[in-house]
Short mmCIF file of C-alpha atoms in Angstrom, two decimals:
data_model
loop_
_atom_site.label_atom_id
_atom_site.label_comp_id
_atom_site.label_asym_id
_atom_site.label_seq_id
_atom_site.Cartn_x
_atom_site.Cartn_y
_atom_site.Cartn_z
CA MET H 1 133.66 126.83 71.60
CA ILE H 2 135.24 123.51 73.83
CA GLU H 3 133.83 125.36 77.06
CA ARG H 4 130.28 125.84 75.55
CA ARG H 5 130.14 122.00 75.57
CA GLN H 6 131.46 121.65 78.59
CA LEU H 7 128.74 124.11 79.71
CA LEU H 8 125.90 122.08 77.60
CA ARG H 9 126.79 119.23 79.04
CA ALA H 10 126.77 120.01 82.97
CA ALA H 11 123.34 121.44 82.17
CA LEU H 12 122.47 117.93 80.25
CA GLY H 13 123.57 115.90 83.36
CA ALA H 14 122.25 118.56 86.18
CA ALA H 15 118.67 118.52 84.29
CA GLY H 16 119.04 114.52 84.61
CA LEU H 17 119.38 114.35 87.80
CA THR H 18 116.64 116.56 88.64
CA ALA H 19 114.26 114.66 86.68
CA LEU H 20 116.04 111.53 88.59
CA GLY H 21 115.40 113.11 91.97
CA LEU H 22 111.43 114.31 90.69
CA HIS H 23 111.21 111.13 89.99
CA GLY H 24 112.45 109.15 93.08
CA ALA H 25 110.03 111.87 94.60
CA ARG H 26 106.74 110.94 92.72
CA VAL H 27 107.78 107.18 93.41
CA HIS H 28 108.40 108.27 97.13
CA ALA H 29 105.42 110.15 97.26
CA GLN H 30 102.87 107.24 95.75
CA GLN H 31 103.94 105.10 98.73
CA VAL H 32 101.63 104.38 101.88
CA GLU H 33 103.34 104.79 104.86
CA LEU H 34 101.14 103.06 106.92
CA LEU H 35 99.16 100.17 105.61
CA ARG H 36 96.20 98.91 107.79
CA ILE H 37 94.78 95.66 106.48
CA LEU H 38 91.27 95.11 107.87
CA TYR H 39 90.02 91.60 109.10
CA GLY H 40 86.53 90.77 110.15
CA PHE H 41 87.28 87.51 112.05
CA PRO H 42 89.43 86.98 114.89
CA ALA H 43 93.32 86.76 114.76
CA GLY H 44 94.56 83.02 114.59
CA SER H 45 92.39 82.41 111.88
CA ALA H 46 93.75 81.08 108.35
CA GLY H 47 92.67 84.09 106.80
CA ASP H 48 94.28 86.09 109.84
CA ILE H 49 97.83 84.32 108.49
CA VAL H 50 97.02 85.34 105.38
CA ALA H 51 96.66 89.14 105.95
CA ARG H 52 99.54 88.79 108.66
CA ARG H 53 102.33 87.47 106.16
CA VAL H 54 101.18 89.54 102.56
CA GLY H 55 100.77 92.39 104.57
CA GLU H 56 104.71 91.65 105.89
CA LYS H 57 105.90 91.02 102.25
CA MET H 58 103.97 94.26 101.37
CA VAL H 59 106.34 96.24 103.41
CA GLY H 60 109.02 97.46 101.17
CA SER H 61 107.55 97.47 98.10
CA GLU H 62 106.55 100.60 96.18
CA PHE H 63 103.15 100.11 97.64
CA VAL H 64 103.95 100.30 101.44
CA ARG H 65 107.26 102.37 102.69
CA GLY H 66 106.58 102.25 106.24
CA ASN H 67 104.47 98.91 107.83
CA ALA H 68 101.57 97.02 107.48
CA ILE H 69 99.13 96.44 110.66
CA VAL H 70 96.36 93.47 110.59
CA GLU H 71 93.09 95.11 112.53
CA ASN H 72 91.07 92.27 112.80
CA LYS H 73 87.37 93.52 113.78
CA PRO H 74 85.35 90.14 114.27
CA GLY H 75 81.35 89.68 114.42
CA ALA H 76 78.72 89.91 111.86
CA GLY H 77 79.88 87.01 110.06
CA GLY H 78 83.37 89.41 108.58
CA ARG H 79 80.86 92.57 107.49
CA ILE H 80 82.23 95.02 109.89
CA ALA H 81 85.85 95.02 108.46
CA LEU H 82 84.01 95.78 105.25
CA SER H 83 81.91 98.68 106.11
CA LEU H 84 85.15 99.89 107.72
CA LEU H 85 86.42 99.95 104.81
CA LYS H 86 83.70 101.71 102.80
CA GLN H 87 84.04 104.64 105.26
CA ALA H 88 88.01 104.49 104.08
CA ALA H 89 89.54 107.21 102.60
CA PRO H 90 90.45 105.89 98.77
CA ASP H 91 94.15 106.78 99.01
CA GLY H 92 95.37 103.36 99.30
CA THR H 93 95.95 103.14 103.52
CA THR H 94 93.82 100.84 104.04
CA LEU H 95 92.81 97.18 101.98
CA ALA H 96 90.14 94.78 103.62
CA LEU H 97 91.32 90.99 103.26
CA SER H 98 87.69 88.77 102.81
CA PRO H 99 85.92 85.34 101.51
CA PHE H 100 83.98 85.51 98.97
CA SER H 101 81.28 84.84 101.26
CA CYS H 102 81.25 88.00 102.30
CA THR H 103 80.48 90.10 98.66
CA SER H 104 79.01 87.25 96.65
CA ILE H 105 76.96 85.69 99.26
CA TYR H 106 75.65 87.68 102.09
CA PRO H 107 73.15 90.19 98.71
CA HIS H 108 71.51 87.47 98.25
CA VAL H 109 71.42 86.74 103.19
CA TYR H 110 70.69 89.98 103.94
CA GLN H 111 67.82 92.84 103.03
CA ARG H 112 70.62 95.58 104.21
CA LEU H 113 73.71 95.50 104.07
CA ASP H 114 75.83 97.89 105.41
CA TYR H 115 77.91 97.89 102.49
CA ASP H 116 77.37 97.49 98.01
CA PRO H 117 79.95 95.13 97.52
CA VAL H 118 80.01 96.07 93.76
CA LYS H 119 80.07 99.97 94.40
CA ASP H 120 81.78 100.29 97.18
CA LEU H 121 84.49 98.00 96.82
CA THR H 122 87.16 97.87 94.30
CA PRO H 123 89.03 94.15 94.09
CA VAL H 124 92.35 94.71 94.28
CA GLY H 125 93.78 90.68 94.11
CA THR H 126 92.98 87.14 95.34
CA ALA H 127 95.21 85.55 97.64
CA ALA H 128 94.24 82.63 98.55
CA LEU H 129 92.75 79.28 98.23
CA ILE H 130 90.31 77.70 100.54
CA PHE H 131 89.00 74.33 100.92
CA HIS H 132 86.37 73.85 103.21
CA GLY H 133 86.34 70.81 105.74
CA LEU H 134 83.47 68.66 107.59
CA ALA H 135 84.96 67.33 110.91
CA VAL H 136 83.51 65.41 114.14
CA GLY H 137 84.96 65.25 117.18
CA PRO H 138 84.30 63.00 120.66
CA VAL H 139 80.26 63.25 120.09
CA VAL H 140 80.36 61.52 117.20
CA PRO H 141 81.59 57.88 117.34
CA GLU H 142 84.92 56.49 116.25
CA SER H 143 83.73 54.30 113.84
CA VAL H 144 81.92 57.10 111.82
CA LYS H 145 84.60 56.87 109.11
CA ASP H 146 82.73 59.14 106.08
CA VAL H 147 80.08 61.70 105.38
CA ARG H 148 77.35 58.73 104.66
CA GLY H 149 78.22 57.41 108.42
CA PHE H 150 78.03 61.19 109.56
CA LEU H 151 74.69 61.20 108.01
CA ALA H 152 73.78 57.89 109.38
CA TRP H 153 74.44 58.92 113.14
CA ALA H 154 73.22 62.45 112.47
CA LYS H 155 69.28 61.48 112.09
CA ALA H 156 70.14 58.68 114.39
CA ASN H 157 70.89 60.81 116.62
CA PRO H 158 68.97 64.54 116.40
CA GLN H 159 69.05 65.77 120.31
CA LEU H 160 73.30 65.50 119.51
CA ALA H 161 73.20 66.60 115.57
CA ASN H 162 74.73 69.78 115.96
CA CYS H 163 76.96 71.59 113.07
CA GLY H 164 79.16 74.43 113.76
CA SER H 165 80.28 76.93 111.12
CA PRO H 166 82.42 80.51 111.00
CA ALA H 167 79.19 82.81 110.81
CA ALA H 168 76.00 82.73 110.25
CA GLY H 169 75.06 83.05 106.25
CA SER H 170 79.24 82.18 105.26
CA THR H 171 80.41 79.40 102.82
CA PRO H 172 80.62 76.90 105.49
CA HIS H 173 77.62 77.29 106.84
CA PHE H 174 75.58 77.01 104.06
CA ILE H 175 77.96 73.48 103.11
CA GLY H 176 76.78 72.43 106.46
CA ALA H 177 72.87 73.55 105.12
CA LEU H 178 73.42 71.71 102.04
CA LEU H 179 74.18 68.75 103.49
CA GLY H 180 71.38 68.34 105.36
CA LEU H 181 68.90 69.05 103.42
CA MET H 182 70.31 67.31 100.45
CA ASN H 183 69.82 64.34 102.41
CA ASP H 184 66.56 64.91 104.77
CA VAL H 185 68.73 65.06 107.57
CA PRO H 186 68.40 67.86 110.33
CA LEU H 187 71.87 69.85 111.08
CA ASN H 188 70.80 72.29 114.01
CA HIS H 189 73.55 74.74 113.07
CA VAL H 190 75.65 76.80 115.59
CA PRO H 191 77.25 79.63 114.41
CA TYR H 192 80.12 80.54 115.60
CA ARG H 193 82.65 84.25 115.20
CA GLY H 194 84.86 83.03 113.54
CA SER H 195 86.41 79.26 112.99
CA VAL H 196 88.92 79.42 116.38
CA PRO H 197 85.85 78.76 119.31
CA GLY H 198 84.08 76.46 117.04
CA VAL H 199 86.76 73.80 116.03
CA ALA H 200 87.37 74.52 120.16
CA ASP H 201 84.07 72.86 121.27
CA VAL H 202 84.11 70.71 118.76
CA VAL H 203 87.34 69.35 120.08
CA GLY H 204 85.90 69.56 123.62
CA GLY H 205 82.79 67.85 122.90
CA GLN H 206 79.79 70.99 123.29
CA ILE H 207 79.15 69.93 119.59
CA ALA H 208 79.41 67.20 117.53
CA ALA H 209 80.81 68.54 114.11
CA MET H 210 81.69 71.20 112.33
CA VAL H 211 82.00 73.11 108.47
CA THR H 212 85.35 75.44 108.79
CA PRO H 213 88.29 76.26 106.21
CA SER H 214 89.55 72.41 106.33
CA GLY H 215 93.36 73.99 107.30
CA ASP H 216 91.67 75.42 111.21
CA PHE H 217 91.34 71.64 111.12
CA ILE H 218 94.60 70.29 110.34
CA ALA H 219 96.54 70.47 113.66
CA ASN H 220 94.10 68.69 115.66
CA HIS H 221 93.26 66.08 113.36
CA ARG H 222 96.72 64.80 112.99
CA ALA H 223 97.16 64.88 116.67
CA GLY H 224 93.76 62.77 116.16
CA ARG H 225 91.41 65.35 118.75
CA LEU H 226 88.91 65.71 116.07
CA ARG H 227 88.25 63.58 112.26
CA VAL H 228 88.03 65.64 109.12
CA LEU H 229 85.27 63.40 106.62
CA ALA H 230 85.35 65.27 104.36
CA THR H 231 86.70 68.60 101.89
CA SER H 232 85.25 70.68 99.06
CA GLY H 233 87.65 71.13 96.50
CA THR H 234 87.55 69.61 93.30
CA ARG H 235 90.77 67.62 94.12
CA ARG H 236 91.94 66.52 97.19
CA SER H 237 93.77 68.92 100.05
CA PRO H 238 97.67 68.60 99.31
CA PHE H 239 97.35 69.05 102.93
CA LEU H 240 95.19 66.18 103.99
CA PRO H 241 95.07 63.87 101.17
CA GLU H 242 94.02 60.57 102.88
CA VAL H 243 90.78 62.90 103.21
CA PRO H 244 88.46 62.67 100.36
CA THR H 245 86.46 64.87 98.47
CA PHE H 246 82.56 65.61 99.42
CA ALA H 247 82.53 64.61 95.48
CA GLU H 248 84.00 61.28 96.08
CA GLN H 249 81.66 60.55 98.64
CA GLY H 250 78.87 61.26 96.30
CA PHE H 251 78.16 64.72 97.50
CA ALA H 252 78.97 66.91 94.37
CA PRO H 253 77.26 69.72 94.42
CA LEU H 254 78.80 70.45 97.46
CA THR H 255 82.41 71.09 95.78
CA VAL H 256 83.69 74.69 96.83
CA GLU H 257 86.60 76.45 96.29
CA GLU H 258 86.80 79.67 98.29
CA TRP H 259 89.15 82.27 98.06
CA PHE H 260 90.10 85.17 100.50
CA GLY H 261 90.72 88.38 98.03
CA PHE H 262 91.79 92.02 99.06
CA TYR H 263 89.37 95.18 98.06
CA ALA H 264 90.40 98.37 98.51
CA PRO H 265 87.08 101.31 98.89
CA ALA H 266 85.86 102.79 96.08
CA GLY H 267 87.19 105.49 94.48
CA THR H 268 90.76 104.45 95.12
CA PRO H 269 92.99 105.83 91.78
CA ALA H 270 93.73 102.88 89.33
CA ALA H 271 97.43 103.23 89.71
CA LEU H 272 97.49 102.97 93.44
CA VAL H 273 94.72 99.55 93.35
CA ALA H 274 97.77 98.41 90.64
CA ARG H 275 100.97 99.43 93.02
CA ALA H 276 98.97 96.78 95.38
CA ASN H 277 98.28 94.18 93.73
CA ALA H 278 101.34 94.09 92.32
CA ALA H 279 103.02 94.11 96.19
CA ILE H 280 100.41 91.45 97.01
CA VAL H 281 101.70 89.29 93.93
CA ALA H 282 105.23 89.75 94.66
CA ALA H 283 104.65 88.55 97.85
CA LEU H 284 102.62 85.48 97.29
CA LYS H 285 105.83 84.99 95.60
CA ASP H 286 107.91 84.77 98.58
CA PRO H 287 108.50 80.95 99.77
CA ALA H 288 108.20 82.04 103.19
CA VAL H 289 104.66 83.26 102.95
CA VAL H 290 103.91 79.93 101.06
CA ASP H 291 105.04 78.14 103.86
CA ALA H 292 102.94 79.93 106.13
CA LEU H 293 100.00 79.67 104.28
CA ALA H 294 100.46 76.04 103.59
CA VAL H 295 100.76 75.54 107.60
CA VAL H 296 96.97 76.52 107.62
CA GLY H 297 95.93 74.78 104.76
CA LEU H 298 96.09 77.54 102.30
CA ILE H 299 96.87 77.20 98.48
CA VAL H 300 98.72 80.86 97.37
CA HIS H 301 96.32 81.78 94.45
CA PRO H 302 97.36 85.53 93.04
CA SER H 303 94.88 87.54 90.46
CA THR H 304 94.46 90.57 88.84
CA PRO H 305 91.77 93.16 89.49
CA GLN H 306 89.25 92.10 87.42
CA GLU H 307 89.72 88.34 87.51
CA MET H 308 89.19 88.40 91.25
CA ALA H 309 86.03 90.82 89.96
CA ALA H 310 84.87 88.04 87.48
CA SER H 311 84.77 85.13 89.97
CA GLN H 312 82.67 87.27 92.00
CA ALA H 313 80.20 87.98 90.40
CA ALA H 314 80.26 84.13 88.96
CA GLU H 315 80.31 83.28 92.45
CA HIS H 316 77.23 85.51 93.24
CA GLU H 317 75.19 83.89 90.57
CA ARG H 318 75.58 80.37 91.39
CA TRP H 319 74.96 80.59 95.22
CA GLY H 320 71.78 82.71 94.79
CA PRO H 321 69.42 79.61 94.13
CA LEU H 322 71.35 77.49 96.53
CA VAL H 323 70.82 80.48 99.63
CA LYS H 324 67.37 81.05 98.28
CA ARG H 325 66.59 77.00 98.42
CA ILE H 326 68.41 76.83 101.90
CA GLY H 327 65.75 79.59 103.23
CA PHE H 328 68.37 81.33 105.33
CA THR H 329 67.78 85.59 105.66
CA GLY H 330 69.90 87.74 107.52
CA ASP H 331 66.59 87.72 110.04
CA SER H 332 65.81 84.00 110.13
#
């Protein structure tokens, strides 16, 4: 009887070890060996920092076992990255990071997109919040200290009143367009392939002003090479507390808080999306990630896939009439 009990215990123990082994194998099989994160703007920009810092911290999670690499696909206002994501296998090996302009605003701008933001992309979770900023460089006299002063100068100097943005059809483009339109001041739009080259041209005096994520201005603002006149948040940026918001200066319609969010290809299994979201949320809790994002003016802003999808839809509704008022299309 004792021998039979010992044999039974041994068998149960072996079964338990086998079950644990199978569970471990399942977890291992569900992990991605190499994660590609596509980003549609140049390296060194604020969103690129999000992709790289979050990607690094995802390694070793239940979602990513091996490594995570960021592939910059600049051009077409971020559309290239999302077009490539659409073509990727829905197996968790490829994600894309994008500002909401590419999925909420572009459907109002382009008659034909290479991707359908709802049918071809799966929201995974937001990562960071950005406030856009209006900055001027040496072309604009130092006596100009605020938005109304800039508008007065632009009206008096139309041949110099150029305003850059990181991409045609982007949120910063439309903030600048609305600023001019609502105040009857023609601002000549200058589109760039990302923030970095535009900021360089503001500092170098090639263009007068630029609207772009305010974090991309911080270093030059602090060094006195350009001046941030306003930011677009509902409250002042914690990284530029001395700069008043557009709303504080009487331009409340320009209040915009844009997020960067991760997307997976359509058809990605819900379990994979959930694991990717968990890895992103965990990464955003890491103090090193919080600090890295703060350097470029980004506020950590995690969400569920469902919250991200709802926000995407709400922004799509908000921007439809604004884009129509501006009159810009992808063929403009």
